[in-house]
Amino acid sequence: MKINLQTKDLITIGIFSAIYLVIYIILSSILFTPFLFFIMMPIGALISAPIFMLFIARTQKFGAITIMGLLGGLIAGLLVYGNIYIALFNFGCALAADLLAYQGRYKSFKWNTISYCVMSMWAFGQQGAYWVAREWMRELTITSGYTAEFADGFLALATPLNLVIIIVLTIICAIISSYMANRMLKKHFVRAGIA
């Protein structure tokens, strides 16, 4: 397995990474209330599959998804949260997603869907801090200009049951969105010669 990315692939990675990140930035801005923030992962998974699947169809090379996750991890993990663990989690999800899509040589609907389910978990790098680094996340929320009550509202929802619900909903939404994206790719992009 060699990484054989060319300049045009790197440009494609940059463009699709920016689109992917903008979607999650907009979602996190709109949904930044305790309850709504926890459904960001399922909603993100529901709307991002067409971008991810078109990205895979355009690159079809190992390393593209990994670099996308690395860029996302650096921006979200280090620049926004200032936390290396978030960046590493995002990178790990992307690397796993890349390896899974590679199993089907980036052309298998089944493997690309499984890959997308794993990639959809990357946002947990940010949200997961409410479960694994509760005090740090509380302090970060307060120092970002929110009240202690607002921060405590997030922590109150960070229960083991809610974690399971979020993960299951994210996987379901990723599968549904993958089916819609597959139909969209076949109907519009393949016919137009884009994918």
Short mmCIF file of C-alpha atoms in Angstrom, two decimals:
data_model
loop_
_atom_site.label_atom_id
_atom_site.label_comp_id
_atom_site.label_asym_id
_atom_site.label_seq_id
_atom_site.Cartn_x
_atom_site.Cartn_y
_atom_site.Cartn_z
CA MET A 1 0.00 0.00 0.00
CA LYS A 2 1.73 3.15 -1.25
CA ILE A 3 0.68 6.75 -0.90
CA ASN A 4 0.74 8.01 -4.46
CA LEU A 5 -0.93 11.38 -4.18
CA GLN A 6 -0.29 13.97 -6.86
CA THR A 7 -0.70 17.74 -6.81
CA LYS A 8 -4.26 17.56 -8.14
CA ASP A 9 -5.12 15.08 -5.38
CA LEU A 10 -3.74 17.44 -2.72
CA ILE A 11 -5.82 20.29 -4.17
CA THR A 12 -8.91 18.04 -4.09
CA ILE A 13 -8.12 17.08 -0.49
CA GLY A 14 -7.82 20.75 0.47
CA ILE A 15 -11.11 21.70 -1.18
CA PHE A 16 -13.13 18.81 0.26
CA SER A 17 -11.53 19.18 3.71
CA ALA A 18 -12.57 22.84 3.75
CA ILE A 19 -16.15 21.96 2.74
CA TYR A 20 -16.33 19.18 5.34
CA LEU A 21 -15.02 21.45 8.09
CA VAL A 22 -17.29 24.35 7.15
CA ILE A 23 -20.32 22.06 7.51
CA TYR A 24 -19.28 21.08 11.03
CA ILE A 25 -18.37 24.66 11.98
CA ILE A 26 -21.81 25.84 10.86
CA LEU A 27 -23.51 22.95 12.67
CA SER A 28 -21.62 23.56 15.90
CA SER A 29 -22.47 27.27 15.72
CA ILE A 30 -26.17 26.68 15.09
CA LEU A 31 -26.51 23.78 17.52
CA PHE A 32 -24.49 25.20 20.41
CA THR A 33 -27.00 24.56 23.15
CA PRO A 34 -26.62 21.62 25.52
CA PHE A 35 -29.29 19.39 23.94
CA LEU A 36 -28.78 20.31 20.30
CA PHE A 37 -24.99 20.04 20.49
CA PHE A 38 -25.27 16.34 21.27
CA ILE A 39 -27.25 15.66 18.10
CA MET A 40 -24.59 17.39 15.98
CA MET A 41 -22.86 14.09 15.17
CA PRO A 42 -26.00 12.38 13.79
CA ILE A 43 -27.02 15.51 11.85
CA GLY A 44 -23.49 15.92 10.49
CA ALA A 45 -23.48 12.27 9.43
CA LEU A 46 -26.85 12.73 7.74
CA ILE A 47 -25.80 15.66 5.56
CA SER A 48 -22.09 15.03 4.86
CA ALA A 49 -22.14 11.69 3.01
CA PRO A 50 -22.51 13.19 -0.49
CA ILE A 51 -19.36 15.23 0.09
CA PHE A 52 -17.44 12.28 1.52
CA MET A 53 -18.53 9.86 -1.21
CA LEU A 54 -17.76 12.33 -4.00
CA PHE A 55 -14.37 12.93 -2.35
CA ILE A 56 -13.62 9.19 -2.39
CA ALA A 57 -14.78 8.91 -6.01
CA ARG A 58 -12.53 11.81 -7.03
CA THR A 59 -9.36 10.63 -5.27
CA GLN A 60 -9.52 6.82 -4.91
CA LYS A 61 -6.05 6.78 -3.34
CA PHE A 62 -4.83 5.73 0.05
CA GLY A 63 -3.87 8.68 2.20
CA ALA A 64 -6.50 11.13 0.95
CA ILE A 65 -8.98 10.46 3.78
CA THR A 66 -6.14 10.36 6.30
CA ILE A 67 -4.87 13.78 5.24
CA MET A 68 -8.43 15.14 5.36
CA GLY A 69 -8.71 13.92 8.97
CA LEU A 70 -5.28 15.28 9.82
CA LEU A 71 -6.26 18.74 8.55
CA GLY A 72 -9.55 18.57 10.45
CA GLY A 73 -7.77 17.42 13.57
CA LEU A 74 -5.20 20.19 13.41
CA ILE A 75 -7.86 22.86 12.91
CA ALA A 76 -10.50 21.55 15.33
CA GLY A 77 -8.19 19.93 17.86
CA LEU A 78 -5.26 22.30 18.07
CA LEU A 79 -6.51 25.65 16.82
CA VAL A 80 -10.05 25.62 18.25
CA TYR A 81 -9.67 23.50 21.39
CA GLY A 82 -5.91 23.55 21.89
CA ASN A 83 -5.91 19.84 22.67
CA ILE A 84 -3.60 17.29 21.06
CA TYR A 85 -5.86 14.37 22.06
CA ILE A 86 -8.74 15.74 19.99
CA ALA A 87 -6.40 16.12 17.01
CA LEU A 88 -5.13 12.55 17.47
CA PHE A 89 -8.66 11.15 17.77
CA ASN A 90 -9.71 12.89 14.54
CA PHE A 91 -6.59 11.61 12.80
CA GLY A 92 -7.23 8.06 14.09
CA CYS A 93 -10.80 8.05 12.79
CA ALA A 94 -9.63 9.24 9.38
CA LEU A 95 -6.82 6.68 9.19
CA ALA A 96 -9.25 3.87 10.11
CA ALA A 97 -11.77 5.18 7.53
CA ASP A 98 -9.02 5.26 4.90
CA LEU A 99 -7.98 1.67 5.65
CA LEU A 100 -11.61 0.50 5.45
CA ALA A 101 -12.30 2.24 2.13
CA TYR A 102 -9.03 0.78 0.81
CA GLN A 103 -10.43 -2.73 1.43
CA GLY A 104 -12.88 -2.09 -1.41
CA ARG A 105 -10.30 -0.13 -3.44
CA TYR A 106 -12.50 2.96 -2.87
CA LYS A 107 -15.14 1.56 -5.27
CA SER A 108 -17.14 -0.72 -2.99
CA PHE A 109 -20.37 0.78 -1.69
CA LYS A 110 -20.22 -1.50 1.36
CA TRP A 111 -16.66 -0.58 2.35
CA ASN A 112 -17.15 3.11 1.57
CA THR A 113 -20.26 3.12 3.76
CA ILE A 114 -18.41 1.45 6.64
CA SER A 115 -15.59 3.93 6.10
CA TYR A 116 -18.05 6.81 6.27
CA CYS A 117 -19.59 5.46 9.50
CA VAL A 118 -16.13 5.54 11.10
CA MET A 119 -15.31 8.96 9.65
CA SER A 120 -18.58 10.29 11.06
CA MET A 121 -17.25 9.54 14.54
CA TRP A 122 -14.46 12.11 14.15
CA ALA A 123 -16.65 14.85 15.68
CA PHE A 124 -16.65 12.81 18.89
CA GLY A 125 -13.09 14.03 19.34
CA GLN A 126 -14.58 17.38 20.29
CA GLN A 127 -17.79 16.21 21.94
CA GLY A 128 -16.20 13.28 23.73
CA ALA A 129 -14.38 15.66 26.03
CA TYR A 130 -17.68 16.12 27.87
CA TRP A 131 -17.43 12.44 28.84
CA VAL A 132 -13.69 11.91 29.31
CA ALA A 133 -12.41 15.35 30.38
CA ARG A 134 -15.42 16.84 32.12
CA GLU A 135 -13.70 19.45 34.29
CA TRP A 136 -11.45 20.63 31.45
CA MET A 137 -14.45 20.99 29.14
CA ARG A 138 -16.46 22.81 31.81
CA GLU A 139 -13.63 25.27 32.36
CA LEU A 140 -13.14 25.73 28.59
CA THR A 141 -16.85 26.46 28.11
CA ILE A 142 -16.84 29.02 30.92
CA THR A 143 -13.62 30.73 29.75
CA SER A 144 -15.16 30.93 26.28
CA GLY A 145 -17.75 33.33 27.70
CA TYR A 146 -20.59 31.03 28.74
CA THR A 147 -22.11 30.73 32.19
CA ALA A 148 -21.42 27.93 34.64
CA GLU A 149 -25.07 26.88 34.36
CA PHE A 150 -24.67 26.59 30.58
CA ALA A 151 -21.55 24.43 30.98
CA ASP A 152 -23.29 22.28 33.61
CA GLY A 153 -26.15 21.74 31.15
CA PHE A 154 -23.70 20.06 28.77
CA LEU A 155 -22.22 17.91 31.52
CA ALA A 156 -25.65 16.81 32.74
CA LEU A 157 -26.36 15.33 29.30
CA ALA A 158 -23.00 13.55 29.07
CA THR A 159 -24.29 10.24 30.45
CA PRO A 160 -23.28 6.73 29.32
CA LEU A 161 -26.79 6.14 27.91
CA ASN A 162 -26.67 9.33 25.86
CA LEU A 163 -23.25 8.33 24.54
CA VAL A 164 -24.65 5.04 23.26
CA ILE A 165 -27.66 6.81 21.74
CA ILE A 166 -25.44 9.35 19.95
CA ILE A 167 -23.15 6.66 18.50
CA VAL A 168 -26.06 4.47 17.34
CA LEU A 169 -27.91 7.44 15.82
CA THR A 170 -24.73 8.59 14.07
CA ILE A 171 -24.21 5.16 12.50
CA ILE A 172 -27.87 4.96 11.39
CA CYS A 173 -27.73 8.46 9.90
CA ALA A 174 -24.40 7.69 8.18
CA ILE A 175 -25.87 4.56 6.55
CA ILE A 176 -29.02 6.38 5.41
CA SER A 177 -26.98 9.27 4.06
CA SER A 178 -24.58 6.88 2.28
CA TYR A 179 -27.49 5.30 0.41
CA MET A 180 -28.75 8.74 -0.62
CA ALA A 181 -25.24 9.81 -1.63
CA ASN A 182 -24.75 6.65 -3.69
CA ARG A 183 -27.96 7.31 -5.61
CA MET A 184 -26.99 10.95 -6.08
CA LEU A 185 -23.54 10.02 -7.38
CA LYS A 186 -24.96 7.55 -9.89
CA LYS A 187 -27.72 9.86 -11.04
CA HIS A 188 -25.88 13.17 -11.30
CA PHE A 189 -22.12 13.04 -10.89
CA VAL A 190 -21.25 9.85 -12.80
CA ARG A 191 -23.45 10.91 -15.71
CA ALA A 192 -21.79 14.34 -15.72
CA GLY A 193 -18.33 12.76 -15.57
CA ILE A 194 -17.49 14.35 -12.19
CA ALA A 195 -17.24 11.07 -10.23
#
